Short mmCIF file of C-alpha atoms in Angstrom, two decimals:
data_model
loop_
_atom_site.label_atom_id
_atom_site.label_comp_id
_atom_site.label_asym_id
_atom_site.label_seq_id
_atom_site.Cartn_x
_atom_site.Cartn_y
_atom_site.Cartn_z
CA MET A 285 86.56 96.35 77.15
CA SER A 286 88.34 99.71 76.76
CA THR A 287 91.98 99.83 77.83
CA THR A 288 92.15 103.64 77.66
CA GLU A 289 93.52 105.09 80.89
CA PRO A 290 91.01 107.31 82.73
CA ILE A 291 91.54 111.06 82.60
CA VAL A 292 91.41 112.33 86.15
CA MET A 293 91.21 116.06 86.91
CA VAL A 294 91.85 117.75 90.23
CA CYS A 295 90.40 121.25 90.29
CA THR A 296 90.35 124.16 92.69
CA VAL A 297 86.89 125.75 92.68
CA GLY A 298 86.43 129.51 92.85
CA GLY A 299 83.53 131.90 92.49
CA THR A 300 83.63 132.06 88.68
CA PRO A 301 82.56 128.80 86.99
CA ASP A 302 83.31 129.57 83.32
CA PRO A 303 87.12 128.99 83.36
CA LEU A 304 86.72 125.66 85.10
CA ARG A 305 83.99 124.61 82.66
CA THR A 306 86.38 125.49 79.80
CA SER A 307 89.13 123.34 81.33
CA ILE A 308 86.80 120.38 81.89
CA ARG A 309 85.55 120.59 78.32
CA HIS A 310 89.14 120.77 77.06
CA HIS A 311 90.39 117.72 78.96
CA HIS A 312 87.10 115.74 78.86
CA PRO A 313 87.85 113.87 82.12
CA SER A 314 86.25 110.61 83.18
CA HIS A 315 86.81 111.50 86.86
CA VAL A 316 87.00 114.85 88.65
CA ILE A 317 88.11 115.72 92.19
CA TYR A 318 86.94 119.18 93.21
CA LEU A 319 88.80 121.09 95.90
CA ALA A 320 86.37 123.63 97.25
CA SER A 321 85.67 125.93 100.15
CA PRO A 322 82.45 125.36 102.11
CA GLN A 323 80.94 128.26 100.12
CA SER A 324 82.08 127.30 96.60
CA ARG A 325 81.20 123.59 96.79
CA ALA A 326 77.52 124.49 96.46
CA THR A 327 78.15 125.87 92.94
CA ILE A 328 79.68 122.70 91.46
CA ARG A 329 76.67 120.70 90.33
CA GLN A 330 74.58 123.55 88.98
CA GLU A 331 77.13 126.04 87.65
CA ILE A 332 80.08 123.86 86.60
CA GLU A 333 78.70 120.46 85.56
CA ASN A 334 75.41 121.68 84.19
CA ASP A 335 75.12 121.41 80.39
CA LEU A 336 78.64 120.05 79.77
CA GLY A 337 77.33 117.89 76.96
CA TRP A 338 78.31 114.61 78.61
CA LYS A 339 78.19 113.09 82.07
CA ILE A 340 81.41 112.80 84.04
CA GLY A 341 81.88 109.19 85.15
CA ASP A 342 82.64 109.87 88.82
CA THR A 343 83.28 112.95 90.93
CA GLN A 344 84.41 113.65 94.47
CA ILE A 345 84.35 116.91 96.43
CA VAL A 346 87.09 117.68 98.99
CA THR A 347 86.07 120.49 101.33
CA LEU A 348 88.90 122.73 102.51
CA ARG A 349 88.41 123.79 106.12
CA ASP A 350 90.24 127.11 105.76
CA TYR A 351 90.89 128.20 102.19
CA GLN A 352 93.09 131.09 103.36
CA ASP A 353 95.46 128.89 105.40
CA MET A 354 98.27 127.45 103.23
CA VAL A 355 99.29 124.69 105.64
CA GLN A 356 95.71 123.61 106.28
CA CYS A 357 94.94 123.58 102.55
CA VAL A 358 97.96 121.37 101.86
CA LYS A 359 96.90 118.93 104.59
CA ASP A 360 93.28 118.81 103.43
CA MET A 361 94.25 118.39 99.77
CA ARG A 362 96.83 115.70 100.45
CA GLU A 363 94.43 113.62 102.53
CA GLY A 364 91.38 114.43 100.42
CA ILE A 365 92.89 113.55 97.04
CA ALA A 366 94.22 110.23 98.34
CA LYS A 367 90.82 109.35 99.82
CA ALA A 368 88.97 110.46 96.69
CA LEU A 369 91.14 108.26 94.47
CA ALA A 370 90.50 105.31 96.78
CA ASP A 371 86.76 105.98 96.80
CA MET A 372 86.77 106.04 93.00
CA SER A 373 88.80 102.79 92.93
CA LEU A 374 91.70 104.51 91.20
CA PRO A 375 95.39 103.81 91.97
CA GLU A 376 97.43 106.44 93.82
CA ASP A 377 99.94 106.66 90.95
CA ILE A 378 97.39 107.38 88.23
CA PRO A 379 98.25 110.50 86.16
CA LEU A 380 96.34 113.58 87.29
CA VAL A 381 95.53 116.84 85.52
CA ALA A 382 95.59 119.62 88.12
CA ASP A 383 93.73 122.77 87.18
CA ILE A 384 94.86 125.69 89.37
CA THR A 385 92.66 128.35 87.78
CA GLY A 386 89.86 128.62 90.33
CA GLY A 387 89.85 129.25 94.05
CA THR A 388 92.01 131.59 96.08
CA LYS A 389 95.70 132.17 95.42
CA ILE A 390 96.39 130.14 98.56
CA MET A 391 94.39 127.21 97.16
CA SER A 392 96.24 127.31 93.83
CA ALA A 393 99.64 127.48 95.54
CA ALA A 394 98.74 124.64 97.88
CA LEU A 395 97.61 122.45 94.98
CA ALA A 396 100.88 123.11 93.15
CA LEU A 397 102.78 121.86 96.22
CA VAL A 398 100.59 118.82 96.74
CA MET A 399 100.79 117.76 93.10
CA MET A 400 104.53 117.09 93.55
CA GLU A 401 103.47 114.04 95.54
CA PHE A 402 101.51 112.65 92.60
CA LYS A 403 102.11 111.92 88.95
CA SER A 404 100.55 115.05 87.55
CA ARG A 405 100.37 117.89 85.07
CA PHE A 406 99.27 121.49 85.59
CA SER A 407 96.49 123.09 83.59
CA TYR A 408 95.60 126.77 83.69
CA VAL A 409 92.86 128.70 81.96
CA GLY A 410 93.52 132.23 80.75
CA GLY A 411 91.62 134.41 78.35
CA GLY A 412 91.72 136.91 75.55
CA ALA A 413 90.19 139.67 77.65
CA ARG A 414 89.86 140.64 81.32
CA THR A 415 87.71 143.05 83.26
CA LYS A 416 89.09 146.19 84.94
CA GLN A 417 91.08 147.21 81.84
CA GLY A 418 92.94 143.88 81.72
CA LEU A 419 93.65 143.61 85.44
CA GLY A 420 90.54 141.75 86.61
CA ILE A 421 89.07 138.33 85.96
CA VAL A 422 88.81 136.66 82.54
CA GLU A 423 85.74 137.85 80.68
CA SER A 424 83.15 135.17 80.08
CA GLY A 425 83.40 133.67 76.62
CA THR A 426 87.10 134.45 76.13
CA GLU A 427 88.50 131.56 78.23
CA LYS A 428 91.11 129.21 76.82
CA VAL A 429 93.57 126.66 78.21
CA VAL A 430 96.93 128.38 78.01
CA GLN A 431 99.20 126.07 80.01
CA ASP A 432 99.62 122.34 80.39
CA ALA A 433 102.86 121.72 82.29
CA ASN A 434 104.40 118.99 84.42
CA PRO A 435 105.20 120.40 87.92
CA TRP A 436 108.12 117.99 88.27
CA ASP A 437 109.86 119.79 85.42
CA VAL A 438 110.15 122.98 87.45
CA LEU A 439 109.44 122.16 91.11
CA ALA A 440 111.54 119.06 91.77
CA LEU A 441 114.26 120.97 93.62
CA ARG A 442 113.68 119.06 96.85
CA GLU A 443 114.06 115.71 95.10
CA VAL A 444 117.17 116.84 93.20
CA ARG A 445 118.82 117.99 96.42
CA ALA A 446 117.87 114.73 98.12
CA LEU A 447 119.39 112.77 95.24
CA ALA A 448 122.69 114.65 95.50
CA TYR A 449 122.78 114.36 99.30
CA ALA A 450 122.16 110.62 99.26
CA PHE A 451 124.78 110.03 96.56
CA ASN A 452 127.41 112.15 98.31
CA HIS A 453 126.85 110.22 101.54
CA ALA A 454 127.13 106.81 99.85
CA GLN A 455 123.41 106.14 100.30
CA PHE A 456 123.20 104.76 96.79
CA ALA A 457 119.91 102.87 97.12
CA ASP A 458 118.15 106.09 98.20
CA ALA A 459 119.86 108.09 95.45
CA LEU A 460 118.81 105.53 92.84
CA ALA A 461 115.19 105.48 94.03
CA THR A 462 115.04 109.28 93.79
CA ALA A 463 116.67 109.36 90.35
CA ARG A 464 114.18 106.79 89.07
CA ALA A 465 111.26 108.74 90.55
CA LEU A 466 112.47 111.89 88.79
CA ALA A 467 112.83 110.03 85.50
CA GLU A 468 109.38 108.50 85.87
CA ASN A 469 107.67 111.81 86.60
CA MET A 470 109.57 114.10 84.22
CA ASP A 471 108.79 114.72 80.57
CA GLY A 472 110.86 114.88 77.39
CA ALA A 473 114.56 115.64 77.67
CA GLN A 474 114.47 115.77 81.48
CA LYS A 475 113.06 112.25 81.63
CA LYS A 476 116.02 111.01 79.55
CA PHE A 477 118.46 113.06 81.64
CA TYR A 478 117.39 111.59 84.98
CA SER A 479 117.25 108.13 83.47
CA ALA A 480 120.93 108.60 82.59
CA ILE A 481 121.61 109.85 86.13
CA ALA A 482 119.98 106.65 87.39
CA ASP A 483 122.42 104.68 85.22
CA MET A 484 125.28 106.62 86.78
CA VAL A 485 124.08 105.95 90.34
CA THR A 486 123.65 102.26 89.49
CA GLY A 487 127.22 102.21 88.23
CA TYR A 488 128.70 103.66 91.41
CA MET A 489 126.44 101.51 93.58
CA SER A 490 127.69 98.42 91.72
CA TRP A 491 131.27 99.59 92.12
CA ASP A 492 130.69 100.10 95.84
CA SER A 493 129.41 96.51 95.99
CA PHE A 494 132.52 95.23 94.15
CA ASN A 495 130.51 94.37 91.02
CA HIS A 496 133.08 95.95 88.72
CA LYS A 497 131.71 94.51 85.48
CA GLU A 498 128.26 96.02 85.96
CA ALA A 499 129.85 99.23 87.21
CA GLN A 500 131.87 99.64 84.03
CA THR A 501 128.84 98.99 81.83
CA CYS A 502 126.57 101.43 83.67
CA LEU A 503 129.15 104.20 84.01
CA SER A 504 130.10 103.99 80.35
CA GLN A 505 126.44 104.08 79.34
CA ALA A 506 125.75 107.00 81.68
CA HIS A 507 128.66 109.01 80.27
CA GLY A 508 127.45 108.49 76.73
CA ARG A 509 123.88 109.49 77.58
CA LEU A 510 124.86 112.53 79.68
CA ALA A 511 127.50 113.94 77.32
CA PRO A 512 125.01 115.85 75.08
CA TYR A 513 123.61 117.67 78.13
CA GLY A 514 127.05 119.04 78.98
CA VAL A 515 126.86 121.36 75.96
CA ARG A 516 124.02 123.32 77.56
CA ASN A 517 124.98 122.73 81.19
CA PRO A 518 128.53 123.88 82.07
CA ARG A 519 128.08 122.67 85.67
CA LEU A 520 127.82 119.15 84.30
CA SER A 521 131.30 119.18 82.76
CA GLU A 522 133.04 118.28 86.04
CA LEU A 523 130.77 115.29 86.53
CA LEU A 524 131.34 114.16 82.93
CA SER A 525 135.11 114.38 83.41
CA ALA A 526 134.84 112.26 86.56
CA LEU A 527 132.70 109.70 84.74
CA LYS A 528 135.18 109.46 81.87
CA ARG A 529 138.03 108.98 84.36
CA ASP A 530 136.13 106.38 86.37
CA VAL A 531 135.17 104.28 83.34
CA LYS A 532 138.91 103.82 82.72
CA ARG A 533 139.63 103.32 86.41
CA VAL A 534 137.05 100.59 86.89
CA GLU A 535 138.29 98.85 83.73
CA ALA A 536 141.80 98.78 85.19
CA LEU A 537 140.33 97.51 88.44
CA ARG A 538 138.49 94.73 86.59
CA GLN A 539 141.69 93.65 84.88
CA ASP A 540 143.59 93.72 88.15
CA ALA A 541 140.93 91.66 89.93
CA ALA A 542 140.89 89.16 87.06
CA ALA A 543 144.67 88.84 87.24
CA LEU A 544 144.49 88.18 90.99
CA ARG A 545 142.13 85.30 90.32
CA CYS A 546 144.40 83.84 87.64
CA ALA A 547 146.42 80.90 88.94
CA SER A 548 148.88 81.07 86.03
CA ALA A 549 150.31 84.50 86.86
CA GLN A 550 154.06 84.86 86.67
CA GLN A 551 156.19 85.53 89.73
CA GLY A 552 157.14 89.17 90.07
CA GLU A 553 154.18 90.38 88.05
CA ALA A 554 153.12 93.82 89.34
CA ARG A 555 149.49 93.62 90.27
CA GLY A 556 147.05 93.92 93.12
CA ARG A 557 147.64 97.58 93.94
CA PRO A 558 144.51 99.01 92.20
CA TYR A 559 142.40 96.34 93.88
CA LEU A 560 143.85 97.07 97.34
CA LEU A 561 143.54 100.83 96.97
CA ASP A 562 139.93 100.40 95.94
CA LEU A 563 139.23 98.23 98.98
CA VAL A 564 140.61 100.90 101.31
CA GLY A 565 138.66 103.58 99.44
CA ASN A 566 135.53 101.50 99.99
CA ALA A 567 136.34 101.36 103.71
CA ARG A 568 136.54 105.15 103.84
CA ARG A 569 133.06 105.47 102.32
CA CYS A 570 131.73 103.10 104.98
CA ALA A 571 133.36 105.18 107.69
CA ALA A 572 132.01 108.41 106.22
CA ALA A 573 128.52 106.94 106.61
CA GLY A 574 129.31 106.02 110.24
CA HIS A 575 129.59 102.28 109.54
CA TYR A 576 132.90 101.73 111.30
CA ASP A 577 132.47 97.98 111.75
CA ASP A 578 132.04 97.58 107.98
CA ALA A 579 134.98 99.89 107.38
CA VAL A 580 137.29 97.94 109.71
CA ALA A 581 136.27 94.64 108.11
CA ARG A 582 137.38 96.02 104.74
CA LEU A 583 140.63 97.42 106.12
CA TYR A 584 141.47 94.10 107.74
CA SER A 585 140.77 92.39 104.42
CA ALA A 586 143.06 94.88 102.64
CA ILE A 587 145.91 94.24 105.10
CA GLU A 588 145.44 90.48 104.81
CA LYS A 589 145.37 90.69 101.01
CA CYS A 590 148.57 92.75 101.03
CA ALA A 591 150.32 89.69 102.42
CA LYS A 592 148.45 87.26 100.19
CA ILE A 593 149.35 89.20 97.04
CA ALA A 594 152.96 89.71 98.13
CA LEU A 595 153.39 85.97 98.74
CA TRP A 596 151.92 85.09 95.36
CA THR A 597 153.48 87.75 93.16
CA GLY A 598 156.84 87.78 94.95
CA HIS A 599 157.32 84.14 95.91
CA SER A 600 154.70 82.09 93.98
CA ILE A 601 153.16 80.94 97.26
CA ASP A 602 149.41 80.77 97.80
CA ASN A 603 148.64 81.33 101.49
CA GLY A 604 145.61 79.09 101.09
CA HIS A 605 147.88 76.21 100.00
CA VAL A 606 151.40 76.41 101.50
CA PRO A 607 153.53 73.22 101.19
CA LEU A 608 155.79 72.89 104.21
CA ASP A 609 158.79 72.46 101.96
CA ARG A 610 158.26 76.06 100.80
CA VAL A 611 158.43 77.32 104.37
CA PRO A 612 161.92 78.45 105.51
CA ALA A 613 163.60 76.12 108.00
CA SER A 614 163.66 78.87 110.64
CA ILE A 615 159.89 78.60 111.18
CA ARG A 616 159.08 75.18 109.65
CA ASP A 617 158.78 73.33 112.97
CA GLU A 618 156.36 76.00 114.23
CA TRP A 619 154.26 75.50 111.12
CA ARG A 620 154.05 71.69 111.19
CA PRO A 621 150.93 71.60 113.41
CA LEU A 622 149.20 73.84 110.85
CA ALA A 623 149.68 71.39 107.97
CA ASP A 624 147.25 68.71 106.90
CA ALA A 625 148.10 65.09 106.18
CA GLU A 626 149.63 66.07 102.83
CA GLY A 627 151.96 68.60 104.45
CA VAL A 628 150.02 71.65 103.22
CA ALA A 629 149.04 74.58 105.47
CA ARG A 630 146.37 77.22 105.04
CA VAL A 631 147.12 80.40 106.97
CA GLY A 632 145.65 83.79 107.75
CA LEU A 633 146.97 87.28 108.23
CA GLU A 634 149.61 86.95 110.95
CA LYS A 635 151.14 83.73 109.66
CA SER A 636 151.23 85.15 106.13
CA TYR A 637 153.27 88.09 107.35
CA GLN A 638 155.45 85.75 109.43
CA LEU A 639 156.17 83.76 106.29
CA LEU A 640 157.01 86.94 104.36
CA ALA A 641 159.43 87.99 107.09
CA ALA A 642 161.11 84.56 107.05
CA LEU A 643 161.46 84.94 103.27
CA ASN A 644 163.18 88.33 103.85
CA ASP A 645 160.32 90.15 102.14
CA PRO A 646 160.20 93.89 103.01
CA LEU A 647 156.48 93.70 103.73
CA GLY A 648 157.00 90.97 106.30
CA LYS A 649 159.83 92.90 107.91
CA SER A 650 157.60 95.98 108.10
CA PHE A 651 154.89 93.98 109.83
CA GLN A 652 157.37 92.69 112.38
CA ALA A 653 158.71 96.17 113.02
CA HIS A 654 155.33 97.37 114.24
CA GLY A 655 155.20 94.55 116.76
CA ASP A 656 152.62 94.55 119.53
CA ALA A 657 151.12 97.95 118.64
CA LEU A 658 149.97 96.68 115.25
CA LYS A 659 148.68 93.40 116.66
CA LYS A 660 146.64 95.34 119.20
CA THR A 661 145.09 97.40 116.42
CA LEU A 662 144.26 94.27 114.45
CA GLN A 663 142.74 92.72 117.57
CA SER A 664 140.07 95.42 117.56
CA ARG A 665 138.76 93.87 114.37
CA ASN A 666 138.77 90.36 115.85
CA SER A 667 136.66 91.52 118.79
CA SER A 668 134.18 93.40 116.59
CA LEU A 669 130.59 92.36 115.92
CA LEU A 670 131.42 91.46 112.32
CA ALA A 671 134.29 89.17 113.33
CA HIS A 672 134.52 87.04 116.47
CA GLY A 673 133.37 89.34 119.27
CA TYR A 674 130.61 91.61 120.47
CA ASP A 675 132.31 95.02 120.69
CA PRO A 676 131.23 97.81 118.32
CA ILE A 677 133.99 99.63 116.49
CA GLY A 678 134.41 103.38 116.98
CA LYS A 679 136.07 106.09 114.94
CA GLU A 680 139.38 105.94 116.85
CA LYS A 681 139.98 102.24 116.20
CA TYR A 682 138.99 102.69 112.57
CA GLU A 683 141.49 105.52 112.10
CA LYS A 684 144.30 103.46 113.62
CA LEU A 685 143.63 100.56 111.28
CA LEU A 686 143.31 102.95 108.31
CA ALA A 687 146.76 104.35 109.12
CA ALA A 688 148.17 100.81 109.24
CA ALA A 689 146.60 99.89 105.90
CA LEU A 690 147.95 103.03 104.24
CA GLU A 691 151.42 102.29 105.57
CA PHE A 692 151.43 98.75 104.24
CA LEU A 693 150.28 100.03 100.87
CA HIS A 694 152.93 102.78 100.91
CA THR A 695 150.26 105.27 100.00
CA ASP A 696 148.28 108.25 101.25
CA VAL A 697 144.59 109.08 101.48
CA LYS A 698 144.86 111.37 98.44
CA ASP A 699 145.89 108.38 96.30
CA LEU A 700 142.75 106.40 97.11
CA PRO A 701 139.98 106.27 94.48
CA THR A 702 137.04 108.52 95.33
CA PHE A 703 133.61 108.87 93.82
CA PRO A 704 132.65 112.29 92.40
CA HIS A 705 130.86 114.87 94.51
CA LEU A 706 127.44 115.45 92.98
CA ASP A 707 126.53 119.14 92.72
CA TRP A 708 122.74 119.36 92.85
CA LYS A 709 122.85 122.51 90.71
CA ALA A 710 124.33 120.46 87.87
CA LEU A 711 121.19 118.30 87.88
CA LEU A 712 118.75 121.10 87.10
#
């Protein structure tokens, strides 16, 4: 049984059969889908297929209701090609050769647009001589195939813009799907380019999901694969600089996260800040996408981890395992009901800050100074859908908690890690 993939042509049919016959002979298709007007479809069997020298395996004719109406042609072609492929038992993603030589200019333009929805290549038949002193139709006998191009290589502007938009709005799954579609449908260097862009999107998507190891691998690989394109594409230089910076940044973040998980860390060791800044940066991306509940959950986690890290790095106390004898006498009686039979307590955000304050830690004192106003802001998280309540979080509550997180981190929005802005023009 032959494993050769069928050659499927899609052809617009005009009043002159010779160019189309030349194209069919050149490509030797096993299947042909003709796109014809009610008038030109009658010429197919006798004038185009007659005396080809072999029999085409299967053919379908799609009749265009109004061959001078661009929108109608696009609709008829889109529906007709899909139905024809199904009728010939061919998959929708099979490669197509689209010949745009015949038919009206409207038909050729419509087919070029429709072919962007399929895996396809363009074919065009020109000639060595034309009537009307070179301005008319190709003279019979002088036809030749002069173009065989992939429309995705030149017409994928919509997809490129969609990729950039999705990436810039933290819709990484959509951006990745588009990048992979571009890579799959492009040829040559552009196929490799968009494959590298897909690596880059995967890297930032992994980073956004806190998978820092995969993020570092993908971003480093993407930078290496994209670097050669920067020589010919000055617009790409800004993206390459951001990638180079972010490979180092995510490596530092990995090391910081690993240190936070290490139980043997020394007291006073400076760590945790990159991790916390990244968590708040992640919250801002959630908010930018309108996901305020997700954003507030991350901000609450950042504020809680501020206390957890301060207790561990400043006092060698793990808030998930606090022996009562490490708790200052001023609050020890209050803490006794929190301890288990072995005299060990496990506490959350407020008690962690209370312990820091009792230990005269500046962070604990700062928490106390905000008093009821801060507790009210934190309560908005507790009543949210992603915590213990049923109330959706809005922009105002998010912004209040963001301000609190930034204050506890002694930082500003400009210091938070951000992902690069993808300029769609740099992807062409």
